[in-house]
Coordinates of C-alpha atoms in Angstrom, one line a residue:
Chain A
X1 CA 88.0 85.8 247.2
X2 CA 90.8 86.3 244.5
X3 CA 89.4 84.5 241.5
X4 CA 91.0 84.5 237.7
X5 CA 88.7 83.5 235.0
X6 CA 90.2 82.1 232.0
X7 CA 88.8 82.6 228.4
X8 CA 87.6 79.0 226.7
X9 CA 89.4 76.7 224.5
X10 CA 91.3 77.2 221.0
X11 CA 92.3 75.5 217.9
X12 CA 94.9 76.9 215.5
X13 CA 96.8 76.0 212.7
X14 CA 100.4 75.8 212.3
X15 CA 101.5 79.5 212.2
X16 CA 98.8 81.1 213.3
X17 CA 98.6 83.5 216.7
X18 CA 96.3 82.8 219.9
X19 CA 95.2 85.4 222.5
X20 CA 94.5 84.0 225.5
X21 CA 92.2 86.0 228.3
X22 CA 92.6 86.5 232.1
X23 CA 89.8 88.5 233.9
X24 CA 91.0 88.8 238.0
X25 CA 88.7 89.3 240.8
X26 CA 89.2 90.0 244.4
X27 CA 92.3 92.0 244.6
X28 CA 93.6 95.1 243.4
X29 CA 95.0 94.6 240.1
X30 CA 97.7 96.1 239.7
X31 CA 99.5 94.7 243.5
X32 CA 100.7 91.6 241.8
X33 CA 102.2 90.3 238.7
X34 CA 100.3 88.1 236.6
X35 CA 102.4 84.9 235.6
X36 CA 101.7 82.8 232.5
X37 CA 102.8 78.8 232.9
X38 CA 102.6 76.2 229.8
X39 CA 101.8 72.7 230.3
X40 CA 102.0 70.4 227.3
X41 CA 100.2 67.0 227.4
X42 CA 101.6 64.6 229.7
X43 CA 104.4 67.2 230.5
X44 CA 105.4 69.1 233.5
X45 CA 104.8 73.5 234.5
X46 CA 106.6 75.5 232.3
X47 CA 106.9 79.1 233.6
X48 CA 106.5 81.4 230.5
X49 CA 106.7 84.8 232.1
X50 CA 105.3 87.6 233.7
X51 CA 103.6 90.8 233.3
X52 CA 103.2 93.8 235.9
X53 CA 100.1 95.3 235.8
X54 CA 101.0 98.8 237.0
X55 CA 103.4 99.7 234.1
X56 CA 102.7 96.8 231.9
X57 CA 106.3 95.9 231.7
X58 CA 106.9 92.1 231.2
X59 CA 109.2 89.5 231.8
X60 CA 110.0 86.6 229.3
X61 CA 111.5 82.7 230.0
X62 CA 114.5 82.7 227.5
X63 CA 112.0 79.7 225.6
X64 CA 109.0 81.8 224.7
X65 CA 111.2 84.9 224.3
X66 CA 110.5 86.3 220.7
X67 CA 106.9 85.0 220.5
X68 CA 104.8 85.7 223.2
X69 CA 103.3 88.9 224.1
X70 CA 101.7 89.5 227.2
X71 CA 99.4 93.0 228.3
X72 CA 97.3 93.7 230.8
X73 CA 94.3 96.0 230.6
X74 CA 93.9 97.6 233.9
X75 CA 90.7 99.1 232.4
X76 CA 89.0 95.7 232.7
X77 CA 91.3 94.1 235.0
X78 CA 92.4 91.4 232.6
X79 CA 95.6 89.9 231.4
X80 CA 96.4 88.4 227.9
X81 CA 98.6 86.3 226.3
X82 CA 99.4 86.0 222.8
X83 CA 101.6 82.9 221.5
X84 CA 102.3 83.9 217.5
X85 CA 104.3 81.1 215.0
X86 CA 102.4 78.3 216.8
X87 CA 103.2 74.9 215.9
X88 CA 102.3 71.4 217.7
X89 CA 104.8 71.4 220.2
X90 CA 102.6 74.7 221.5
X91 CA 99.8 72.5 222.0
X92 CA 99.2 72.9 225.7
X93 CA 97.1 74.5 228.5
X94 CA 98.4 77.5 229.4
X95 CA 97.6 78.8 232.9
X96 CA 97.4 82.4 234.4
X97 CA 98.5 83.0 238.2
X98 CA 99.2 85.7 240.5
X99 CA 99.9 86.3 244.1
X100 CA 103.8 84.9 243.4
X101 CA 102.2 82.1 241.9
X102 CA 100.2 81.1 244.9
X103 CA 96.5 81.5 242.7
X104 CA 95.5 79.9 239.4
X105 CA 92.9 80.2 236.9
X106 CA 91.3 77.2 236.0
X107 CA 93.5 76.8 232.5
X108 CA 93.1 77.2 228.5
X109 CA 93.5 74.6 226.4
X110 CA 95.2 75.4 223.2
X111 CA 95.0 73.3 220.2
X112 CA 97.5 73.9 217.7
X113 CA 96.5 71.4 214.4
X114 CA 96.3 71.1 210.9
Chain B
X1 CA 121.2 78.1 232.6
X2 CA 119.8 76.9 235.9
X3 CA 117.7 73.6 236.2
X4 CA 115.0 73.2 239.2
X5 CA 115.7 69.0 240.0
X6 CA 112.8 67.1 241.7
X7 CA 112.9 63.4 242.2
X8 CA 111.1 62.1 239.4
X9 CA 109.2 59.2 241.2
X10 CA 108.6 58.1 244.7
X11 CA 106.1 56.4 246.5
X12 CA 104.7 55.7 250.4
X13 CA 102.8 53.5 251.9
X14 CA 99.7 54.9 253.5
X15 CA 100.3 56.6 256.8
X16 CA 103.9 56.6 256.0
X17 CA 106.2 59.4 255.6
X18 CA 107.4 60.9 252.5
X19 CA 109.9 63.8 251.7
X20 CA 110.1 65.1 248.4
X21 CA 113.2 67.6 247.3
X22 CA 113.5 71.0 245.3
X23 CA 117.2 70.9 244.3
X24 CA 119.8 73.5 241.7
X25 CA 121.5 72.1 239.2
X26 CA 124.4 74.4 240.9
X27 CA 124.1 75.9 244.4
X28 CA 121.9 75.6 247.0
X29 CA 118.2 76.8 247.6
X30 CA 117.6 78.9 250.4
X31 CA 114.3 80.8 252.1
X32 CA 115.0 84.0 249.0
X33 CA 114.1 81.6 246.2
X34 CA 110.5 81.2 248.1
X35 CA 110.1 77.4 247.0
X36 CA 106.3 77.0 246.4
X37 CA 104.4 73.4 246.3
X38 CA 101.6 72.3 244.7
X39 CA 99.5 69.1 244.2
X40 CA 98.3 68.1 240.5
X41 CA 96.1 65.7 240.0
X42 CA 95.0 65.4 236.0
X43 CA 93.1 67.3 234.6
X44 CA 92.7 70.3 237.2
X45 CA 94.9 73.3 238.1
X46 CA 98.1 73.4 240.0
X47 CA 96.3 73.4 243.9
X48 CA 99.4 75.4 246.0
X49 CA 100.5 73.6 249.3
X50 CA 103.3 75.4 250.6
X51 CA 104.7 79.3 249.4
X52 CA 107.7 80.9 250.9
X53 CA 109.2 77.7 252.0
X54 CA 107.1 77.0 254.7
X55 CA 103.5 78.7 254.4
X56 CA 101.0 76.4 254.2
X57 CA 98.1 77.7 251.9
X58 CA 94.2 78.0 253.5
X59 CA 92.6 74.9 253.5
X60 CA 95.7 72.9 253.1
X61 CA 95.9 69.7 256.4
X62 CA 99.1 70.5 258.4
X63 CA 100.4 66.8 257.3
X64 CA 101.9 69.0 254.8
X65 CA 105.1 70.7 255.7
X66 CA 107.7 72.6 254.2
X67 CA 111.6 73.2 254.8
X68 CA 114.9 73.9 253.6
X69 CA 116.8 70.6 254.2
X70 CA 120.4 71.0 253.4
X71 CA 120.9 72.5 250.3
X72 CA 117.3 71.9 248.9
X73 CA 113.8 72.5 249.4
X74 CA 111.3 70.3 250.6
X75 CA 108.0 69.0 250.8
X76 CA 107.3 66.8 253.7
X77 CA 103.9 64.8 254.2
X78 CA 103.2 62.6 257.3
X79 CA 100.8 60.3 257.1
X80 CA 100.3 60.1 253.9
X81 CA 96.8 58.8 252.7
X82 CA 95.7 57.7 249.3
X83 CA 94.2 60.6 247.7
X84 CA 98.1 62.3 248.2
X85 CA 98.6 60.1 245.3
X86 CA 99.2 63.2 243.2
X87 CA 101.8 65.0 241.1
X88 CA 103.9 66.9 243.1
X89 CA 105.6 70.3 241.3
X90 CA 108.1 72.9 243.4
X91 CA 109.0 76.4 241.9
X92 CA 112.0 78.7 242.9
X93 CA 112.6 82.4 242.1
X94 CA 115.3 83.1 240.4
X95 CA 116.2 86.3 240.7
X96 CA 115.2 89.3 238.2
X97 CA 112.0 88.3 238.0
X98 CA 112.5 84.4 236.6
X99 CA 110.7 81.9 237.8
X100 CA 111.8 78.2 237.2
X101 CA 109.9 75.1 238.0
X102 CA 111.1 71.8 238.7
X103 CA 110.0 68.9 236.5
X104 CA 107.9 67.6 239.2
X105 CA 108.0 64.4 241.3
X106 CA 104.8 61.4 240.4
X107 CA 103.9 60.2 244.0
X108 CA 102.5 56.8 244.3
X109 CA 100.7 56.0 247.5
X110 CA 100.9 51.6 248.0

């Protein structure tokens, strides 16, 4: 059973950087891309980009280009996502998915506050 | 740059009917853009219905059906019953490895 296991929730001020966590189970790795999708409160999926596994190579949305980061350690199997210059309009869940975007993890809350 | 268009609201009655569409902002959408569906409801994860344009996902009843109707994609459910009332999002590839989603549609089953 493919499975992605998201890390728990953050709070961060105004500025600050957030690493996000996604551990993957039940596949091999490195077959599929791991995508990243935003969801701000009340708002619709916003698809933030994509890393590949295999050569680590990603692929940004025009939006998020600049400040997000994403890796993937194919020593543990886990992707990351790291959002830097945050400021409230970053205060969403952010998502992990692979398998062309056909399985989820169960989210992240981040809080961005002062 | 290329918008994904979903009605914003619709609604059925129970055991009616519904189609919902996955349009472009310019062009058409065709079976290479693999339109995905899924269901919302708050607070949980994006549940996927329909991949490649007409895959249904495991588990997922076969009142739910996808197509390419004209020049967009869609999500048909027949016999819709109340706990359809959902958010309904589509996604399209966009070539080079972009992704876009469409704002989604808010279904309302009365």
């Amino acid at each position: 059973e493919v499975q992605l296991i998201q890390s728990g929730a953050e709070v961060r001020k105004p500025g600050a950087t957030v690493k996000i966590s996604c551990k993957v189970s039940g596949y091999t790795f490195t077959d599929y891309y791991i995508h990243w999708v935003q969801q701000a409160p009340g708002k619709g999926l916003e698809w933030m980009g994509l890393v590949d596994p295999e050569d680590g190579v990603p692929i940004y949305a025009e939006k998020f280009q600049g400040r997000v980061s994403l890796t993937a350690d194919t020593s543990t199997d886990t992707a990351y996502m790291e959002l830097s210059s945050l400021r409230s309009e970053d205060t969403a869940v952010y998502y992990c998915a692979t398998l062309q975007l056909r399985n989820w993890g169960q989210g992240t809350l981040v809080a961005v506050s002062s | 740059q290329t918008v994904v268009t979903q009605e914003p609201s619709f609604s059925v009655s129970p055991g009616g009917t519904v189609t919902l569409t996955c349009g472009l902002s310019s062009g058409s959408v065709s079976t290479s853009d693999y339109p995905t569906w899924y269901q919302q409801t708050p607070g949980q994860a994006p549940r996927t219905l329909i991949y490649s344009t007409n895959t249904r996902s495991s588990g997922v009843p076969d009142r739910f059906s996808g197509s390419i109707l004209g020049n967009k994609a869609a999500l048909t459910i027949t016999g819709a019953q109340a706990d359809d009332e959902s958010d309904y999002y589509c996604v399209l590839y966009m070539g080079s490895g972009i992704w876009v989603f469409g704002g989604g549609t808010k279904l309302a089953v009365l």
